[in-house]
Coordinates of N, CA, C and O in Angstrom, one line a residue:
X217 N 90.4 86.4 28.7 CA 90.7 85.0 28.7 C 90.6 84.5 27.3 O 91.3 83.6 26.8
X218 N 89.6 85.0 26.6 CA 89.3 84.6 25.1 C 90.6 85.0 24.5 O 90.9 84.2 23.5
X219 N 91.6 85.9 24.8 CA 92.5 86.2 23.7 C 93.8 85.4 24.1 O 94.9 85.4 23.5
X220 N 93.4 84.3 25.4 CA 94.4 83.3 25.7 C 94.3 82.1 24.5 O 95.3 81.3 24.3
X221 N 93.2 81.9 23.9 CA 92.1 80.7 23.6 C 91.6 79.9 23.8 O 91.5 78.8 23.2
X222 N 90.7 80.6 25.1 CA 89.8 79.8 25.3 C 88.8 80.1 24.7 O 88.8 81.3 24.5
X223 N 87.3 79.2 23.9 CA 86.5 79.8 23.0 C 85.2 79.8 24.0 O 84.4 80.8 23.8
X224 N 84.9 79.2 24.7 CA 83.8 79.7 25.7 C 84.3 79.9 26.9 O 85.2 79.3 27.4
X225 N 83.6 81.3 27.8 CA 84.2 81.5 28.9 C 82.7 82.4 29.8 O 82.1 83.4 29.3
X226 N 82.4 82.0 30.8 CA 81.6 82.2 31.6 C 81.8 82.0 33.1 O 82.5 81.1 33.7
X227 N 80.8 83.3 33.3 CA 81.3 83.5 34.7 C 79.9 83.6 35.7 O 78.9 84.3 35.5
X228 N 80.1 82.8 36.6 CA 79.0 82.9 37.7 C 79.2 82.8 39.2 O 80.1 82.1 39.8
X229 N 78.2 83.6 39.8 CA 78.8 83.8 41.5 C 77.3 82.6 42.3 O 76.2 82.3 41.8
X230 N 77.8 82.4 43.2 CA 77.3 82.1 44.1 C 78.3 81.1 44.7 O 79.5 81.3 44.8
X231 N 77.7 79.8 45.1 CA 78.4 78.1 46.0 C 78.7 77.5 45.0 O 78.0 77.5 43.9
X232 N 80.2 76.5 45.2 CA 79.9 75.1 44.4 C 79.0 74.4 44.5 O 78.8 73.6 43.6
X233 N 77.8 74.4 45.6 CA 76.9 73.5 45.1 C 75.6 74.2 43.9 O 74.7 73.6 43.3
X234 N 76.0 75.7 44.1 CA 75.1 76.2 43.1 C 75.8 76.0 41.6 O 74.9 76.0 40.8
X235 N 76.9 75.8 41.1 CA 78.1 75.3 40.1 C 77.6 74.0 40.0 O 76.6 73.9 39.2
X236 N 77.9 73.0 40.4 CA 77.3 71.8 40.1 C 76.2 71.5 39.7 O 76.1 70.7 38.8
X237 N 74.8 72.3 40.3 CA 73.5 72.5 40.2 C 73.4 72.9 38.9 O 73.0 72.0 38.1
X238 N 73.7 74.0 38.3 CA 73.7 74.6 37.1 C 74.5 73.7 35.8 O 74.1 73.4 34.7
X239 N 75.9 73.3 36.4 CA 76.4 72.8 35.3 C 75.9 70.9 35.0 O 76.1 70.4 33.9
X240 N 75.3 70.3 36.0 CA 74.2 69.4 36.1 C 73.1 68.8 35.4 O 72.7 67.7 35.0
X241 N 72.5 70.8 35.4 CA 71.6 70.8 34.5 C 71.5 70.7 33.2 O 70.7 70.2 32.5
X242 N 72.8 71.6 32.8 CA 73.1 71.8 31.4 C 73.1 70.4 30.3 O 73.4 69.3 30.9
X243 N 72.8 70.4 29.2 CA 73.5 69.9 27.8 C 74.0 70.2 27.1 O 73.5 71.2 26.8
X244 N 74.8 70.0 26.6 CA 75.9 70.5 26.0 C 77.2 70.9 26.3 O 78.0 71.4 25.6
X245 N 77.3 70.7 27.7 CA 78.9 71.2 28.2 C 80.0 70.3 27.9 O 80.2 69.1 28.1
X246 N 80.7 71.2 27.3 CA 81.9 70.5 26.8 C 82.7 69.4 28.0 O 82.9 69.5 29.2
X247 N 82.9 68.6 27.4 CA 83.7 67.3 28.8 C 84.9 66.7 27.7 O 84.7 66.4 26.5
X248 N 86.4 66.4 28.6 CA 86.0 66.3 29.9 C 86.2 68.4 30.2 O 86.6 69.3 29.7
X249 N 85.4 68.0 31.6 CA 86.0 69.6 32.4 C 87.4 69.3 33.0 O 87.8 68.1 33.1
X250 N 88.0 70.2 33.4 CA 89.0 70.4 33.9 C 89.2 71.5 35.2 O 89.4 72.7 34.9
X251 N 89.2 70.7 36.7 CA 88.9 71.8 37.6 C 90.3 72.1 38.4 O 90.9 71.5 39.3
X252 N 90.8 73.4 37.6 CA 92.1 73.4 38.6 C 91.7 74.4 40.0 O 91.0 75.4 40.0
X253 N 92.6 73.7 41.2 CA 92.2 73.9 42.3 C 93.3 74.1 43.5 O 94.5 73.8 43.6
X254 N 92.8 74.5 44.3 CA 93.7 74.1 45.6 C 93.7 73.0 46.2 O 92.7 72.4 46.0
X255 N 94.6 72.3 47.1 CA 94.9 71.4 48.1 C 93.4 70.9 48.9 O 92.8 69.8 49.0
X256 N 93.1 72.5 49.6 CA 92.6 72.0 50.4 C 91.1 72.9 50.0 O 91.0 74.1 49.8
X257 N 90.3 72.2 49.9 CA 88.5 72.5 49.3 C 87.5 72.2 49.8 O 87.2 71.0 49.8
X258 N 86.7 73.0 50.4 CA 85.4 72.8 51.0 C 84.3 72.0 50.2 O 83.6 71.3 50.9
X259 N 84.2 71.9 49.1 CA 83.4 70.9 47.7 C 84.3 70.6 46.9 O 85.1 71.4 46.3
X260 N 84.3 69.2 47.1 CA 85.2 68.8 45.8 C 84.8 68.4 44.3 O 84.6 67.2 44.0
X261 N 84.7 69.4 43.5 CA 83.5 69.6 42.5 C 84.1 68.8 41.2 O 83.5 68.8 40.1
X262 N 85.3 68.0 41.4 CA 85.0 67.0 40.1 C 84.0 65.9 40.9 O 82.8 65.7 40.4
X263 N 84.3 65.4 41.9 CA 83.8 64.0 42.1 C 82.0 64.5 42.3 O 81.1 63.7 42.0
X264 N 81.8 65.4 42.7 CA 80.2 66.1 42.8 C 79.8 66.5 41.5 O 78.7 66.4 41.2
X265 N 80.4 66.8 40.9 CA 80.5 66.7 38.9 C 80.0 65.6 38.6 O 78.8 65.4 38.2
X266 N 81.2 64.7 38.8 CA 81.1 63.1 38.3 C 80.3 62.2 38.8 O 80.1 61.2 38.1
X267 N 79.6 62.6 40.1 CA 78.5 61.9 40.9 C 77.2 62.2 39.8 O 76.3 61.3 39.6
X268 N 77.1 64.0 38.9 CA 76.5 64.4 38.4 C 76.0 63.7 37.0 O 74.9 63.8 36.4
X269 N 77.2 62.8 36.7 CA 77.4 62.4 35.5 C 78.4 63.3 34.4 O 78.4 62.9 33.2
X270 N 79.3 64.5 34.8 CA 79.5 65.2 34.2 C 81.2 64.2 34.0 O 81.5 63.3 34.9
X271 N 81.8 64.4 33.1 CA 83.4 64.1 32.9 C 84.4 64.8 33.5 O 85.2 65.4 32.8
X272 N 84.6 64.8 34.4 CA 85.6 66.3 35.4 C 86.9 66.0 35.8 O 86.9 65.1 36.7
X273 N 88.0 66.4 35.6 CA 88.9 66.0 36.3 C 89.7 66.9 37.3 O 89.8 68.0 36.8
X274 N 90.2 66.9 38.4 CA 90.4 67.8 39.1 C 92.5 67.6 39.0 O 93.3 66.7 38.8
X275 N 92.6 69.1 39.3 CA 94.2 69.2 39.3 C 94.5 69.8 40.3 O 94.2 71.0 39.9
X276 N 95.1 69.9 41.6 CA 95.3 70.8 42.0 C 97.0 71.4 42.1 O 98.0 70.8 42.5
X277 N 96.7 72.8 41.7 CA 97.7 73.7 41.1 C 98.5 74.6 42.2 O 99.6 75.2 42.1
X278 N 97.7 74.4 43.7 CA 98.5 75.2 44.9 C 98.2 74.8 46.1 O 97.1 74.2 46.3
X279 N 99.0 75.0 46.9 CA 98.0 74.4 48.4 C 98.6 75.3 49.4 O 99.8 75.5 49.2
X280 N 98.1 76.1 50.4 CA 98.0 76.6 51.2 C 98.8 75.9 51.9 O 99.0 74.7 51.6
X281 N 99.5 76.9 53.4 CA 100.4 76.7 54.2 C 100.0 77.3 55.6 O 99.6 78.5 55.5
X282 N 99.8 76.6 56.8 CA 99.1 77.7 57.4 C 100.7 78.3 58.4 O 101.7 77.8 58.9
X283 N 100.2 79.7 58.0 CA 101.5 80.7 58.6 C 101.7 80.8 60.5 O 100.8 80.7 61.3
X284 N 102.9 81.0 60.8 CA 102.9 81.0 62.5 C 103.3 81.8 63.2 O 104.3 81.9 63.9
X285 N 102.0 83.1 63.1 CA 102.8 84.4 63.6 C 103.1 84.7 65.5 O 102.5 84.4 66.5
X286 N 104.1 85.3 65.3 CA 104.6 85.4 66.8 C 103.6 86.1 67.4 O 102.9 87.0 67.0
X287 N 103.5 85.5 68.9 CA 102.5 86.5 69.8 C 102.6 88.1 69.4 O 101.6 88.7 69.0
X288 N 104.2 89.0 69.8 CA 103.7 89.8 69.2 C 103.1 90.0 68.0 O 102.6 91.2 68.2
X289 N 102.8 89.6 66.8 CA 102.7 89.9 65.7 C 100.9 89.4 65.9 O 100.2 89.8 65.0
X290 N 100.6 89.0 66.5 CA 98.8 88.5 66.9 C 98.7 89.5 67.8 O 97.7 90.1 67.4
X291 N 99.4 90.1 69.3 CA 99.0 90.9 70.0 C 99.0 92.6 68.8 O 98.1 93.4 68.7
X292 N 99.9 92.5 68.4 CA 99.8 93.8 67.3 C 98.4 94.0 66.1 O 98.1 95.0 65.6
X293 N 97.7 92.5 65.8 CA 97.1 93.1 65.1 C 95.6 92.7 65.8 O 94.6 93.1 65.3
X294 N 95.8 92.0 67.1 CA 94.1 91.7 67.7 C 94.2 92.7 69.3 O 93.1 92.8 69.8
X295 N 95.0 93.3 69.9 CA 95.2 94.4 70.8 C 95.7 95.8 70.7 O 96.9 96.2 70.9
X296 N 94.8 96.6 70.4 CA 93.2 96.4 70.8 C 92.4 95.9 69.4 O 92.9 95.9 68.3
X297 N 91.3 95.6 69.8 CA 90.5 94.5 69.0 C 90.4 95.1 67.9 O 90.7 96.3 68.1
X298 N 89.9 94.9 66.6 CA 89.8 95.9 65.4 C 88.3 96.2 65.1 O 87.6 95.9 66.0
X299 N 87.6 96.8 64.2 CA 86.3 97.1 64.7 C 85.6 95.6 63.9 O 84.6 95.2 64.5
X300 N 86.0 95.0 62.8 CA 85.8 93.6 62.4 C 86.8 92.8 61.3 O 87.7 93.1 60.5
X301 N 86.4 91.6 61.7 CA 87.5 90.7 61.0 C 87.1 90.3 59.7 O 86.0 89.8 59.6
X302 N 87.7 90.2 58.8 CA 87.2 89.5 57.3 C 87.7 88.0 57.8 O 88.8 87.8 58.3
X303 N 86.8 87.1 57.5 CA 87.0 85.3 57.4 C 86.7 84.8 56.0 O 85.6 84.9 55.4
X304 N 87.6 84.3 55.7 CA 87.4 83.8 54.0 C 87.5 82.8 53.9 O 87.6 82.4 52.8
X305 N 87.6 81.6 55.2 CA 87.6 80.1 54.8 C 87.5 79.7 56.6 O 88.2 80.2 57.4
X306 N 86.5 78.8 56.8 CA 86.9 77.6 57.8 C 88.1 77.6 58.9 O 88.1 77.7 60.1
X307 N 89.0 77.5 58.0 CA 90.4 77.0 58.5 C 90.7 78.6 59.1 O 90.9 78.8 60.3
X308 N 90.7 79.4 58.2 CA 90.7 80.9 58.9 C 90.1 81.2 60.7 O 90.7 81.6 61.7
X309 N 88.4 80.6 60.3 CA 88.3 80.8 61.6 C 88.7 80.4 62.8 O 89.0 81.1 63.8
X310 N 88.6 78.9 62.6 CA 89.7 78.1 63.4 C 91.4 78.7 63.6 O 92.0 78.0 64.5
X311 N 91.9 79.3 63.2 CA 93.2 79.6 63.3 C 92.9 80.9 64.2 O 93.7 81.1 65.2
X312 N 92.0 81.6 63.9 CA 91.9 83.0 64.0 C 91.3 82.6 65.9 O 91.7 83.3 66.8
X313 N 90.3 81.6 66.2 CA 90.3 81.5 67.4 C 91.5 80.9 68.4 O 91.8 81.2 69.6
X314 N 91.9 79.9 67.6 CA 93.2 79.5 68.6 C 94.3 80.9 68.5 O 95.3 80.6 69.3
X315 N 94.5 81.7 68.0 CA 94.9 82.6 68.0 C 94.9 83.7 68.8 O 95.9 84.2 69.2
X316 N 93.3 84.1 69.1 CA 92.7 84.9 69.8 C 92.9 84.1 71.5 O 93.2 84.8 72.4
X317 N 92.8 82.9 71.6 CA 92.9 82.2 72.7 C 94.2 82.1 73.1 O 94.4 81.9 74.3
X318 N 95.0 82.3 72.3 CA 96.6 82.1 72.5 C 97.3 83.4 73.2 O 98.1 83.3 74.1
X319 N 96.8 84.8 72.6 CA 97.1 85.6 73.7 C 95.9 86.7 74.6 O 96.0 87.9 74.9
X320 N 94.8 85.9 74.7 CA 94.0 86.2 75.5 C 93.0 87.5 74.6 O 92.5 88.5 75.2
X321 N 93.1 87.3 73.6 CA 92.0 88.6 73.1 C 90.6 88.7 73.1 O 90.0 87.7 72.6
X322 N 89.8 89.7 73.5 CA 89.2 89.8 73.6 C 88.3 90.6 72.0 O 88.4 91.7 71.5
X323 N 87.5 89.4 71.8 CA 87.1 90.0 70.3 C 85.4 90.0 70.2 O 84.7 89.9 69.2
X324 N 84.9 90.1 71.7 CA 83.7 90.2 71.7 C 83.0 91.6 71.6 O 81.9 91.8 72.1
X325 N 83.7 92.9 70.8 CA 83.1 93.8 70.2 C 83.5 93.8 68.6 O 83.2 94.9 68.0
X326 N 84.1 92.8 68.1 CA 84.6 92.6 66.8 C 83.3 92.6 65.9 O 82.2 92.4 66.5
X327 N 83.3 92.7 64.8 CA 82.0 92.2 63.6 C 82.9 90.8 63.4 O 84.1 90.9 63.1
X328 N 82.3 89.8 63.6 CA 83.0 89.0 62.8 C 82.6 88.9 61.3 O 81.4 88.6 61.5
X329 N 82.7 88.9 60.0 CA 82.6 88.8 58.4 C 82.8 87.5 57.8 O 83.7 87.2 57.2
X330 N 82.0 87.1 57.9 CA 82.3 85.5 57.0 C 81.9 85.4 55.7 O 80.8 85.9 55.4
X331 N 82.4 85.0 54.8 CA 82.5 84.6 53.1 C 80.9 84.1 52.8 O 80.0 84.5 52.0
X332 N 81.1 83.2 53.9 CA 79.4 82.3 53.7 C 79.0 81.9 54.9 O 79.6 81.9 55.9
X333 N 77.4 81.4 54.6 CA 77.2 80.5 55.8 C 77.9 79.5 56.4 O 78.0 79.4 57.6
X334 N 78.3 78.6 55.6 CA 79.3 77.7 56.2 C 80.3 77.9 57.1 O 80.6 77.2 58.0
X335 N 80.9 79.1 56.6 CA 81.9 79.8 57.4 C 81.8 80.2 58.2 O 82.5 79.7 59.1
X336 N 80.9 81.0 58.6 CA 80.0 81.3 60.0 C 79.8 80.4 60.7 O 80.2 80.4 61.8
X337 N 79.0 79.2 60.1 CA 79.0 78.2 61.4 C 80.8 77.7 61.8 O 81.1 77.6 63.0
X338 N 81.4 77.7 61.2 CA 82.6 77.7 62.1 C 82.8 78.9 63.1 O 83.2 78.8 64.2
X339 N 82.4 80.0 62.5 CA 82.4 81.1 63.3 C 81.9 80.5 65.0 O 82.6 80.2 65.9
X340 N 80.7 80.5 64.8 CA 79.9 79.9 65.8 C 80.2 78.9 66.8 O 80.0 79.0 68.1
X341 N 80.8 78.0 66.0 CA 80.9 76.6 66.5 C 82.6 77.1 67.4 O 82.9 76.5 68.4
X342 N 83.4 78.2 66.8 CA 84.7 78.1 68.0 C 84.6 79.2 68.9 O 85.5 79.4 69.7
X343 N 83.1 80.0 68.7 CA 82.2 80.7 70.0 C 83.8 82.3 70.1 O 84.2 83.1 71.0
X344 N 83.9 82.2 69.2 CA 84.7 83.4 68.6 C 84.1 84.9 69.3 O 82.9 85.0 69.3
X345 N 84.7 85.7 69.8 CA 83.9 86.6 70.6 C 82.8 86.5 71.9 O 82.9 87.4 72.7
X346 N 82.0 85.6 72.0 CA 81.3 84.7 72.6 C 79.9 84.8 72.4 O 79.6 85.2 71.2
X347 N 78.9 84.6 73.2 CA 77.9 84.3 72.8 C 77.3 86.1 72.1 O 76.5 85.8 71.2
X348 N 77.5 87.3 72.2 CA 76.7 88.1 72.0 C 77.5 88.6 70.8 O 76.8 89.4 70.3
X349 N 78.5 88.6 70.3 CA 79.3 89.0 69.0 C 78.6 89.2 67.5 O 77.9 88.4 66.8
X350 N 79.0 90.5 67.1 CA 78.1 90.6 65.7 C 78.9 89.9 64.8 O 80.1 90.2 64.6
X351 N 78.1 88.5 64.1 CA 78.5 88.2 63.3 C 77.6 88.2 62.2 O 76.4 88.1 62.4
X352 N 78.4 88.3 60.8 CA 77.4 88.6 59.7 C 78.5 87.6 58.7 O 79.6 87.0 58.7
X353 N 77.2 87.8 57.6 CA 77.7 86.8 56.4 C 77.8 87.7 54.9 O 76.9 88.5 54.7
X354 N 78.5 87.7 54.2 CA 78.3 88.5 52.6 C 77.1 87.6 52.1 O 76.7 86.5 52.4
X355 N 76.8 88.5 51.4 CA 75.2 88.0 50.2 C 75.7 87.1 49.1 O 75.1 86.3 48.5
X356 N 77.0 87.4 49.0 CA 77.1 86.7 47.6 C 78.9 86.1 48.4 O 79.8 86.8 48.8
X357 N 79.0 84.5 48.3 CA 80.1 84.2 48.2 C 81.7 84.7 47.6 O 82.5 83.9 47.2
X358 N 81.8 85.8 47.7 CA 83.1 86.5 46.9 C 83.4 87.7 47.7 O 82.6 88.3 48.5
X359 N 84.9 88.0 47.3 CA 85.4 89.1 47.4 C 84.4 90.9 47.5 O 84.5 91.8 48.2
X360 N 83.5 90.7 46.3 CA 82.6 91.8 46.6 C 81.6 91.8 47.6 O 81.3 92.8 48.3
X361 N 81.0 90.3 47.8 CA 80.2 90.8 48.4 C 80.6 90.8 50.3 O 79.9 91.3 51.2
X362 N 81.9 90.0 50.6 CA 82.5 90.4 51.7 C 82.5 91.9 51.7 O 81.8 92.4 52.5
X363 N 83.2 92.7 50.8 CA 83.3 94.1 51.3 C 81.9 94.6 51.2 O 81.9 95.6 52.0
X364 N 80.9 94.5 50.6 CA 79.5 94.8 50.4 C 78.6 94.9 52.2 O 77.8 95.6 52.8
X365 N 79.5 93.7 52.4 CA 78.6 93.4 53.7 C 79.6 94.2 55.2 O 79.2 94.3 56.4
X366 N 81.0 94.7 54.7 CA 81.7 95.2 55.7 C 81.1 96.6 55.5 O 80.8 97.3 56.5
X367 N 80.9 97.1 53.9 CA 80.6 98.6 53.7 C 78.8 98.8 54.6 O 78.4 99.8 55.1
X368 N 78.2 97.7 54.5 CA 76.8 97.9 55.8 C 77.0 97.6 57.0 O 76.1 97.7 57.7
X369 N 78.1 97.2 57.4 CA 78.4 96.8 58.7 C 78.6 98.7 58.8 O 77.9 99.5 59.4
X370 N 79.8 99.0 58.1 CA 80.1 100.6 58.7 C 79.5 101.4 58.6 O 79.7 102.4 59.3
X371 N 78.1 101.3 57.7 CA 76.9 102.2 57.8 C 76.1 102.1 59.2 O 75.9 103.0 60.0
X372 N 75.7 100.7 59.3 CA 75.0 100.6 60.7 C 75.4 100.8 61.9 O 74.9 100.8 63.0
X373 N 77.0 100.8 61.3 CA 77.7 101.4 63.5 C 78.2 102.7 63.4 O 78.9 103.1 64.4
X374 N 78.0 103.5 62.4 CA 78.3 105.0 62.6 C 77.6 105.7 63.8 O 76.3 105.9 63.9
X375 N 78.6 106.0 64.5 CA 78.1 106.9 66.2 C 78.1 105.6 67.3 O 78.2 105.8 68.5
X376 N 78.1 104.7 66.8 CA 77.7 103.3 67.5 C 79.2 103.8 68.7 O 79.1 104.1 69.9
X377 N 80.4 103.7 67.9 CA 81.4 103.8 69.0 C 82.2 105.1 69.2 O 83.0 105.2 70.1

């Protein structure tokens, strides 16, 4: 990114509210910021910025579409059930149960995999598999630590099935 021109560039994992927290704290951050984004956002981190006192303006650069796959194409990828599902947003899970409800799947031996806790509680709250369903969360909000947490999922069910 430096050889684009940008002259400071930093990287950190966790929540936008851990982002805000940190950049909150700081002095000296360059303003205004500039948060380019999607449509649709679980934290809306200029105005949680700006609540901060920080100068932030937000853009957003893409917006999601939610897709309308044909029954077969939901019975092909949820019959028979898979051994777990990756969830990477809210709206996922919600889709993924009216989905599951739509042609009768049974995903109560599924792992369900959620991004974060938040996500999970959607998990929860659309009773996704039903009450006895493994669901788990990644340690770290990202792409790694989703697969972090599917690669212990597959350690702990070896022999299981």
């Amino acid at each position: 990114v430096r050889t684009r021109g940008f002259r400071s560039v930093e990287t950190a994992s966790g929540t936008a509210r851990s982002l805000v927290e940190d950049l909150a704290g700081r002095s000296g951050v360059p303003e205004p910021l500039v948060w380019l984004s999607g449509e649709d956002v679980s934290t809306d981190l200029a105005t949680e910025l700006r609540q901060a006192g920080k100068d932030c303006r937000r853009v957003i650069v893409y917006a999601n579409r939610v897709a309308t796959p044909t029954k077969d194409d939901l019975v092909a990828a949820l019959d028979p059930p898979p051994d777990a599902i990756l969830i990477q947003s809210a709206k996922a899970a919600r889709l993924l149960s009216a989905a599951a409800v739509r042609i009768g799947a049974d995903l109560g031996r599924t792992a369900l995999v959620s991004l974060s806790p938040r996500i999970d509680a959607h998990v929860e709250e659309s009773q996704l598999g039903g009450t006895g369903v493994c669901r788990r969360v990644a340690a770290t909000p990202d792409d790694t630590g989703l697969l972090a947490e599917l690669e212990r999922l597959g350690q702990n069910r070896t022999g299981e099935r």
